[in-house]
Amino acid sequence: MQNTLSIRSYSRQKVKHSHGFHQVVLPLRGVIHLEIDKYKGKVAPGECVVITALSLHQFTAETQARFVVADLTELPKNIATDQSSVFAINAPLLHFLSFVESQLQHQVNKALEQMCFNTLFALLGEQRQVKQIDQRLQNVIEHIDTHISDVMPIETLAQIACLSPTQFKKLFKAQLGIPPMQHVIKMRMEKAQALLIHTDSPPHIIAEQVGYSDYTAFSRRFTQHFGLPPSKISN
């Protein structure tokens, strides 16, 4: 087996297997529900799950969710030593994942793919095994993902987290690096991009599916986020 990177989606149907190589799964958008060793729970963007060789694991995910997956012959020493199955990742690695997705979907270039893998491996080697994202925030992230078209005032999200709005905003920013409403916008734009690329739904319908009744407002926000209007994204 070679050390490789790929962009993957998973099925809602439970899959249970093991393989003879290590695997690191890093969510780009959406969550993965995982059972491995002593861990059972959700892994969301901003986190990383490590599946060691021959470990039996079971997982499900929404079909629109996307993940960067690294297959490895060996793990970085810090990860192999710590042996944590799930941990939070730092901002540089989180931002690098977006580049990896863009590069892998842009062209086939073995040299650049190897450079991406080497950089990812180096960034993984810099991670401190910070505790997993607070479960209260995990609940909020899953709610946003499954109710992406709903109105989401801070008060509602804070209530889901069982925190005051002030406590919620502070904890969210500390653990995910951006304010909660920016995260909502990010998830909506990424969902819209996936629907534009992978479905034949017209842009104005997709706008409604991600919470925008005003198509002009959606188009403006989408253009700000990706640098291109929805009409320029084709399937």
PDB file of C-alpha atoms in Angstrom:
ATOM      1  CA  MET A   1       0.000   0.000   0.000  1.00  0.00           C
ATOM      2  CA  GLN A   2       1.212   3.518  -0.778  1.00  0.00           C
ATOM      3  CA  ASN A   3       0.774   6.570   1.419  1.00  0.00           C
ATOM      4  CA  THR A   4      -2.170   8.337  -0.222  1.00  0.00           C
ATOM      5  CA  LEU A   5      -4.732  11.099   0.230  1.00  0.00           C
ATOM      6  CA  SER A   6      -8.305  11.080  -1.031  1.00  0.00           C
ATOM      7  CA  ILE A   7     -11.604  12.926  -0.668  1.00  0.00           C
ATOM      8  CA  ARG A   8     -14.375  10.568   0.390  1.00  0.00           C
ATOM      9  CA  SER A   9     -18.006  10.410   1.317  1.00  0.00           C
ATOM     10  CA  TYR A  10     -19.607   7.636   3.308  1.00  0.00           C
ATOM     11  CA  SER A  11     -22.975   5.931   3.408  1.00  0.00           C
ATOM     12  CA  ARG A  12     -25.819   6.170   5.902  1.00  0.00           C
ATOM     13  CA  GLN A  13     -25.662   2.386   5.990  1.00  0.00           C
ATOM     14  CA  LYS A  14     -23.366   1.085   8.716  1.00  0.00           C
ATOM     15  CA  VAL A  15     -20.065  -0.295   7.436  1.00  0.00           C
ATOM     16  CA  LYS A  16     -17.882  -2.457   9.663  1.00  0.00           C
ATOM     17  CA  HIS A  17     -14.398  -3.561   8.640  1.00  0.00           C
ATOM     18  CA  SER A  18     -10.668  -3.386   9.313  1.00  0.00           C
ATOM     19  CA  HIS A  19      -7.606  -2.957   7.096  1.00  0.00           C
ATOM     20  CA  GLY A  20      -3.899  -3.619   7.281  1.00  0.00           C
ATOM     21  CA  PHE A  21      -2.824   0.017   7.202  1.00  0.00           C
ATOM     22  CA  HIS A  22      -3.366   3.088   9.371  1.00  0.00           C
ATOM     23  CA  GLN A  23      -5.982   5.630   8.386  1.00  0.00           C
ATOM     24  CA  VAL A  24      -6.592   9.220   9.451  1.00  0.00           C
ATOM     25  CA  VAL A  25     -10.021  10.692   8.701  1.00  0.00           C
ATOM     26  CA  LEU A  26     -10.481  14.467   8.834  1.00  0.00           C
ATOM     27  CA  PRO A  27     -14.008  15.839   8.284  1.00  0.00           C
ATOM     28  CA  LEU A  28     -14.348  18.725   5.832  1.00  0.00           C
ATOM     29  CA  ARG A  29     -18.092  19.144   6.312  1.00  0.00           C
ATOM     30  CA  GLY A  30     -20.661  17.031   8.070  1.00  0.00           C
ATOM     31  CA  VAL A  31     -19.994  14.528  10.822  1.00  0.00           C
ATOM     32  CA  ILE A  32     -19.078  10.853  10.895  1.00  0.00           C
ATOM     33  CA  HIS A  33     -20.548   8.519  13.505  1.00  0.00           C
ATOM     34  CA  LEU A  34     -17.870   6.086  14.573  1.00  0.00           C
ATOM     35  CA  GLU A  35     -17.343   3.049  16.771  1.00  0.00           C
ATOM     36  CA  ILE A  36     -13.728   2.047  17.263  1.00  0.00           C
ATOM     37  CA  ASP A  37     -11.923   0.436  20.195  1.00  0.00           C
ATOM     38  CA  LYS A  38     -13.243   2.246  23.291  1.00  0.00           C
ATOM     39  CA  TYR A  39     -14.599   5.263  21.397  1.00  0.00           C
ATOM     40  CA  LYS A  40     -18.198   5.625  20.248  1.00  0.00           C
ATOM     41  CA  GLY A  41     -19.489   8.976  19.054  1.00  0.00           C
ATOM     42  CA  LYS A  42     -19.337  11.728  16.453  1.00  0.00           C
ATOM     43  CA  VAL A  43     -16.351  13.330  14.757  1.00  0.00           C
ATOM     44  CA  ALA A  44     -16.869  16.785  13.241  1.00  0.00           C
ATOM     45  CA  PRO A  45     -14.874  19.383  11.278  1.00  0.00           C
ATOM     46  CA  GLY A  46     -12.040  20.589  13.477  1.00  0.00           C
ATOM     47  CA  GLU A  47     -11.357  17.060  14.674  1.00  0.00           C
ATOM     48  CA  CYS A  48      -9.400  14.033  13.535  1.00  0.00           C
ATOM     49  CA  VAL A  49      -9.996  10.319  13.973  1.00  0.00           C
ATOM     50  CA  VAL A  50      -7.103   7.856  13.907  1.00  0.00           C
ATOM     51  CA  ILE A  51      -7.801   4.258  12.895  1.00  0.00           C
ATOM     52  CA  THR A  52      -4.800   2.053  13.540  1.00  0.00           C
ATOM     53  CA  ALA A  53      -4.004  -0.937  11.353  1.00  0.00           C
ATOM     54  CA  LEU A  54      -6.216  -3.993  11.928  1.00  0.00           C
ATOM     55  CA  SER A  55      -8.587  -2.081  14.244  1.00  0.00           C
ATOM     56  CA  LEU A  56     -12.182  -3.157  13.695  1.00  0.00           C
ATOM     57  CA  HIS A  57     -14.312  -0.046  13.210  1.00  0.00           C
ATOM     58  CA  GLN A  58     -17.873   0.817  12.244  1.00  0.00           C
ATOM     59  CA  PHE A  59     -19.087   4.095  10.793  1.00  0.00           C
ATOM     60  CA  THR A  60     -21.929   5.970   9.106  1.00  0.00           C
ATOM     61  CA  ALA A  61     -22.261   9.490   7.693  1.00  0.00           C
ATOM     62  CA  GLU A  62     -24.650  11.647   5.701  1.00  0.00           C
ATOM     63  CA  THR A  63     -24.061  11.284   1.956  1.00  0.00           C
ATOM     64  CA  GLN A  64     -23.338  15.009   1.574  1.00  0.00           C
ATOM     65  CA  ALA A  65     -20.555  14.900   4.179  1.00  0.00           C
ATOM     66  CA  ARG A  66     -16.980  15.007   2.885  1.00  0.00           C
ATOM     67  CA  PHE A  67     -13.706  13.882   4.438  1.00  0.00           C
ATOM     68  CA  VAL A  68      -9.996  14.020   3.713  1.00  0.00           C
ATOM     69  CA  VAL A  69      -8.693  10.494   4.266  1.00  0.00           C
ATOM     70  CA  ALA A  70      -5.023   9.629   4.594  1.00  0.00           C
ATOM     71  CA  ASP A  71      -3.937   5.988   4.261  1.00  0.00           C
ATOM     72  CA  LEU A  72      -0.577   5.536   5.960  1.00  0.00           C
ATOM     73  CA  THR A  73       2.035   2.835   6.375  1.00  0.00           C
ATOM     74  CA  GLU A  74       3.072   4.492   9.637  1.00  0.00           C
ATOM     75  CA  LEU A  75       1.716   7.175  11.951  1.00  0.00           C
ATOM     76  CA  PRO A  76       3.545  10.331  13.069  1.00  0.00           C
ATOM     77  CA  LYS A  77       5.338   9.594  16.343  1.00  0.00           C
ATOM     78  CA  ASN A  78       3.216  11.967  18.425  1.00  0.00           C
ATOM     79  CA  ILE A  79       0.003  10.246  17.313  1.00  0.00           C
ATOM     80  CA  ALA A  80       1.385   6.731  17.609  1.00  0.00           C
ATOM     81  CA  THR A  81       2.671   7.473  21.110  1.00  0.00           C
ATOM     82  CA  ASP A  82      -0.466   9.155  22.408  1.00  0.00           C
ATOM     83  CA  GLN A  83      -2.826   6.526  20.970  1.00  0.00           C
ATOM     84  CA  SER A  84      -5.871   8.833  21.118  1.00  0.00           C
ATOM     85  CA  SER A  85      -8.575   7.799  18.662  1.00  0.00           C
ATOM     86  CA  VAL A  86     -10.112  11.279  18.336  1.00  0.00           C
ATOM     87  CA  PHE A  87      -8.658  14.708  19.009  1.00  0.00           C
ATOM     88  CA  ALA A  88      -9.069  18.343  17.946  1.00  0.00           C
ATOM     89  CA  ILE A  89      -6.769  19.719  15.239  1.00  0.00           C
ATOM     90  CA  ASN A  90      -5.195  23.163  15.054  1.00  0.00           C
ATOM     91  CA  ALA A  91      -6.101  25.994  12.666  1.00  0.00           C
ATOM     92  CA  PRO A  92      -3.212  25.512  10.177  1.00  0.00           C
ATOM     93  CA  LEU A  93      -4.162  21.883   9.570  1.00  0.00           C
ATOM     94  CA  LEU A  94      -7.860  22.747   9.353  1.00  0.00           C
ATOM     95  CA  HIS A  95      -7.152  25.382   6.687  1.00  0.00           C
ATOM     96  CA  PHE A  96      -4.778  23.067   4.817  1.00  0.00           C
ATOM     97  CA  LEU A  97      -7.576  20.523   4.394  1.00  0.00           C
ATOM     98  CA  SER A  98      -9.482  22.998   2.219  1.00  0.00           C
ATOM     99  CA  PHE A  99      -6.445  23.309  -0.043  1.00  0.00           C
ATOM    100  CA  VAL A 100      -6.094  19.518  -0.225  1.00  0.00           C
ATOM    101  CA  GLU A 101      -9.721  19.210  -1.304  1.00  0.00           C
ATOM    102  CA  SER A 102      -9.313  21.878  -3.984  1.00  0.00           C
ATOM    103  CA  GLN A 103      -6.076  20.381  -5.309  1.00  0.00           C
ATOM    104  CA  LEU A 104      -7.300  16.793  -5.460  1.00  0.00           C
ATOM    105  CA  GLN A 105     -10.485  17.850  -7.240  1.00  0.00           C
ATOM    106  CA  HIS A 106      -8.623  20.154  -9.627  1.00  0.00           C
ATOM    107  CA  GLN A 107      -6.280  17.763 -11.398  1.00  0.00           C
ATOM    108  CA  VAL A 108      -4.272  14.557 -11.224  1.00  0.00           C
ATOM    109  CA  ASN A 109      -0.708  15.498 -10.408  1.00  0.00           C
ATOM    110  CA  LYS A 110       1.271  12.803  -8.614  1.00  0.00           C
ATOM    111  CA  ALA A 111       4.076  15.147  -7.604  1.00  0.00           C
ATOM    112  CA  LEU A 112       1.707  17.656  -6.017  1.00  0.00           C
ATOM    113  CA  GLU A 113      -0.289  14.879  -4.394  1.00  0.00           C
ATOM    114  CA  GLN A 114       2.901  13.564  -2.795  1.00  0.00           C
ATOM    115  CA  MET A 115       3.747  17.070  -1.590  1.00  0.00           C
ATOM    116  CA  CYS A 116       0.251  17.382  -0.122  1.00  0.00           C
ATOM    117  CA  PHE A 117       0.656  14.065   1.657  1.00  0.00           C
ATOM    118  CA  ASN A 118       4.069  15.035   3.029  1.00  0.00           C
ATOM    119  CA  THR A 119       2.723  18.379   4.261  1.00  0.00           C
ATOM    120  CA  LEU A 120      -0.293  16.735   5.871  1.00  0.00           C
ATOM    121  CA  PHE A 121       1.957  14.181   7.558  1.00  0.00           C
ATOM    122  CA  ALA A 122       4.167  17.002   8.875  1.00  0.00           C
ATOM    123  CA  LEU A 123       1.142  18.961  10.141  1.00  0.00           C
ATOM    124  CA  LEU A 124      -0.196  15.852  11.873  1.00  0.00           C
ATOM    125  CA  GLY A 125       3.191  15.546  13.514  1.00  0.00           C
ATOM    126  CA  GLU A 126       2.733  19.032  14.979  1.00  0.00           C
ATOM    127  CA  GLN A 127      -0.633  18.300  16.574  1.00  0.00           C
ATOM    128  CA  ARG A 128      -0.974  18.274  20.299  1.00  0.00           C
ATOM    129  CA  GLN A 129      -3.608  15.787  21.331  1.00  0.00           C
ATOM    130  CA  VAL A 130      -6.043  18.451  22.471  1.00  0.00           C
ATOM    131  CA  LYS A 131      -9.262  17.122  23.921  1.00  0.00           C
ATOM    132  CA  GLN A 132     -12.120  16.475  21.545  1.00  0.00           C
ATOM    133  CA  ILE A 133     -14.608  19.261  20.869  1.00  0.00           C
ATOM    134  CA  ASP A 134     -17.024  19.700  23.760  1.00  0.00           C
ATOM    135  CA  GLN A 135     -20.006  17.370  23.358  1.00  0.00           C
ATOM    136  CA  ARG A 136     -22.367  20.324  23.789  1.00  0.00           C
ATOM    137  CA  LEU A 137     -20.847  21.920  20.708  1.00  0.00           C
ATOM    138  CA  GLN A 138     -20.941  18.597  18.880  1.00  0.00           C
ATOM    139  CA  ASN A 139     -24.703  18.585  19.433  1.00  0.00           C
ATOM    140  CA  VAL A 140     -24.946  22.088  17.988  1.00  0.00           C
ATOM    141  CA  ILE A 141     -22.823  21.205  14.940  1.00  0.00           C
ATOM    142  CA  GLU A 142     -24.972  18.162  14.236  1.00  0.00           C
ATOM    143  CA  HIS A 143     -28.128  20.272  14.626  1.00  0.00           C
ATOM    144  CA  ILE A 144     -26.815  22.838  12.139  1.00  0.00           C
ATOM    145  CA  ASP A 145     -25.882  20.087   9.697  1.00  0.00           C
ATOM    146  CA  THR A 146     -29.283  18.370   9.842  1.00  0.00           C
ATOM    147  CA  HIS A 147     -31.375  21.589   9.979  1.00  0.00           C
ATOM    148  CA  ILE A 148     -29.318  23.686   7.596  1.00  0.00           C
ATOM    149  CA  SER A 149     -32.371  25.444   6.097  1.00  0.00           C
ATOM    150  CA  ASP A 150     -33.783  26.546   9.467  1.00  0.00           C
ATOM    151  CA  VAL A 151     -33.488  29.997  11.009  1.00  0.00           C
ATOM    152  CA  MET A 152     -30.739  29.692  13.641  1.00  0.00           C
ATOM    153  CA  PRO A 153     -30.568  32.557  16.120  1.00  0.00           C
ATOM    154  CA  ILE A 154     -27.772  32.422  18.675  1.00  0.00           C
ATOM    155  CA  GLU A 155     -30.322  31.922  21.439  1.00  0.00           C
ATOM    156  CA  THR A 156     -31.571  28.692  19.831  1.00  0.00           C
ATOM    157  CA  LEU A 157     -28.072  27.278  19.320  1.00  0.00           C
ATOM    158  CA  ALA A 158     -27.076  28.233  22.875  1.00  0.00           C
ATOM    159  CA  GLN A 159     -30.174  26.485  24.202  1.00  0.00           C
ATOM    160  CA  ILE A 160     -29.187  23.285  22.351  1.00  0.00           C
ATOM    161  CA  ALA A 161     -25.769  23.544  24.008  1.00  0.00           C
ATOM    162  CA  CYS A 162     -27.406  24.191  27.416  1.00  0.00           C
ATOM    163  CA  LEU A 163     -25.376  27.395  27.762  1.00  0.00           C
ATOM    164  CA  SER A 164     -26.150  31.081  27.947  1.00  0.00           C
ATOM    165  CA  PRO A 165     -25.639  32.922  24.627  1.00  0.00           C
ATOM    166  CA  THR A 166     -22.516  34.611  26.006  1.00  0.00           C
ATOM    167  CA  GLN A 167     -21.014  31.348  27.298  1.00  0.00           C
ATOM    168  CA  PHE A 168     -21.913  29.580  24.069  1.00  0.00           C
ATOM    169  CA  LYS A 169     -20.277  32.169  21.804  1.00  0.00           C
ATOM    170  CA  LYS A 170     -17.130  32.201  23.943  1.00  0.00           C
ATOM    171  CA  LEU A 171     -16.785  28.401  24.040  1.00  0.00           C
ATOM    172  CA  PHE A 172     -17.569  28.003  20.339  1.00  0.00           C
ATOM    173  CA  LYS A 173     -14.970  30.581  19.277  1.00  0.00           C
ATOM    174  CA  ALA A 174     -12.363  29.061  21.616  1.00  0.00           C
ATOM    175  CA  GLN A 175     -12.802  25.523  20.313  1.00  0.00           C
ATOM    176  CA  LEU A 176     -13.598  26.032  16.624  1.00  0.00           C
ATOM    177  CA  GLY A 177     -11.739  29.259  15.950  1.00  0.00           C
ATOM    178  CA  ILE A 178     -14.654  31.213  14.441  1.00  0.00           C
ATOM    179  CA  PRO A 179     -17.918  32.668  15.836  1.00  0.00           C
ATOM    180  CA  PRO A 180     -20.951  30.368  15.638  1.00  0.00           C
ATOM    181  CA  MET A 181     -22.801  32.390  12.991  1.00  0.00           C
ATOM    182  CA  GLN A 182     -19.742  32.393  10.731  1.00  0.00           C
ATOM    183  CA  HIS A 183     -19.700  28.612  11.129  1.00  0.00           C
ATOM    184  CA  VAL A 184     -23.382  28.438  10.123  1.00  0.00           C
ATOM    185  CA  ILE A 185     -22.638  30.480   6.996  1.00  0.00           C
ATOM    186  CA  LYS A 186     -19.625  28.305   6.183  1.00  0.00           C
ATOM    187  CA  MET A 187     -21.673  25.105   6.490  1.00  0.00           C
ATOM    188  CA  ARG A 188     -24.475  26.570   4.363  1.00  0.00           C
ATOM    189  CA  MET A 189     -22.108  27.659   1.617  1.00  0.00           C
ATOM    190  CA  GLU A 190     -20.296  24.316   1.561  1.00  0.00           C
ATOM    191  CA  LYS A 191     -23.616  22.456   1.484  1.00  0.00           C
ATOM    192  CA  ALA A 192     -24.775  24.680  -1.390  1.00  0.00           C
ATOM    193  CA  GLN A 193     -21.537  24.045  -3.281  1.00  0.00           C
ATOM    194  CA  ALA A 194     -21.955  20.278  -2.871  1.00  0.00           C
ATOM    195  CA  LEU A 195     -25.570  20.429  -4.080  1.00  0.00           C
ATOM    196  CA  LEU A 196     -24.634  22.586  -7.073  1.00  0.00           C
ATOM    197  CA  ILE A 197     -21.878  20.169  -8.085  1.00  0.00           C
ATOM    198  CA  HIS A 198     -23.532  16.854  -7.296  1.00  0.00           C
ATOM    199  CA  THR A 199     -27.228  17.440  -8.074  1.00  0.00           C
ATOM    200  CA  ASP A 200     -29.263  18.905 -10.906  1.00  0.00           C
ATOM    201  CA  SER A 201     -31.350  21.149  -8.645  1.00  0.00           C
ATOM    202  CA  PRO A 202     -31.536  24.773  -9.889  1.00  0.00           C
ATOM    203  CA  PRO A 203     -29.629  27.370  -7.830  1.00  0.00           C
ATOM    204  CA  HIS A 204     -32.753  29.100  -6.488  1.00  0.00           C
ATOM    205  CA  ILE A 205     -34.015  25.784  -5.057  1.00  0.00           C
ATOM    206  CA  ILE A 206     -30.607  25.069  -3.523  1.00  0.00           C
ATOM    207  CA  ALA A 207     -30.669  28.542  -1.957  1.00  0.00           C
ATOM    208  CA  GLU A 208     -33.903  27.606  -0.162  1.00  0.00           C
ATOM    209  CA  GLN A 209     -32.430  24.251   0.887  1.00  0.00           C
ATOM    210  CA  VAL A 210     -29.623  26.022   2.736  1.00  0.00           C
ATOM    211  CA  GLY A 211     -31.777  28.640   4.409  1.00  0.00           C
ATOM    212  CA  TYR A 212     -32.025  31.550   1.949  1.00  0.00           C
ATOM    213  CA  SER A 213     -35.480  32.641   0.805  1.00  0.00           C
ATOM    214  CA  ASP A 214     -33.883  35.601  -1.006  1.00  0.00           C
ATOM    215  CA  TYR A 215     -31.838  34.265  -3.932  1.00  0.00           C
ATOM    216  CA  THR A 216     -30.019  37.568  -4.406  1.00  0.00           C
ATOM    217  CA  ALA A 217     -28.760  37.452  -0.804  1.00  0.00           C
ATOM    218  CA  PHE A 218     -27.709  33.819  -1.280  1.00  0.00           C
ATOM    219  CA  SER A 219     -25.875  34.578  -4.527  1.00  0.00           C
ATOM    220  CA  ARG A 220     -24.053  37.512  -2.940  1.00  0.00           C
ATOM    221  CA  ARG A 221     -22.978  35.437   0.075  1.00  0.00           C
ATOM    222  CA  PHE A 222     -21.924  32.499  -2.114  1.00  0.00           C
ATOM    223  CA  THR A 223     -19.832  34.777  -4.321  1.00  0.00           C
ATOM    224  CA  GLN A 224     -18.153  36.319  -1.275  1.00  0.00           C
ATOM    225  CA  HIS A 225     -17.340  32.852   0.076  1.00  0.00           C
ATOM    226  CA  PHE A 226     -16.080  31.125  -3.098  1.00  0.00           C
ATOM    227  CA  GLY A 227     -15.219  33.993  -5.459  1.00  0.00           C
ATOM    228  CA  LEU A 228     -17.703  32.733  -8.056  1.00  0.00           C
ATOM    229  CA  PRO A 229     -21.492  33.106  -8.291  1.00  0.00           C
ATOM    230  CA  PRO A 230     -23.671  29.968  -8.023  1.00  0.00           C
ATOM    231  CA  SER A 231     -24.430  30.186 -11.748  1.00  0.00           C
ATOM    232  CA  LYS A 232     -20.763  29.461 -12.503  1.00  0.00           C
ATOM    233  CA  ILE A 233     -20.760  26.223 -10.513  1.00  0.00           C
ATOM    234  CA  SER A 234     -21.950  23.380 -12.704  1.00  0.00           C
ATOM    235  CA  ASN A 235     -22.501  19.701 -12.099  1.00  0.00           C
TER     236      ASN A 235
END
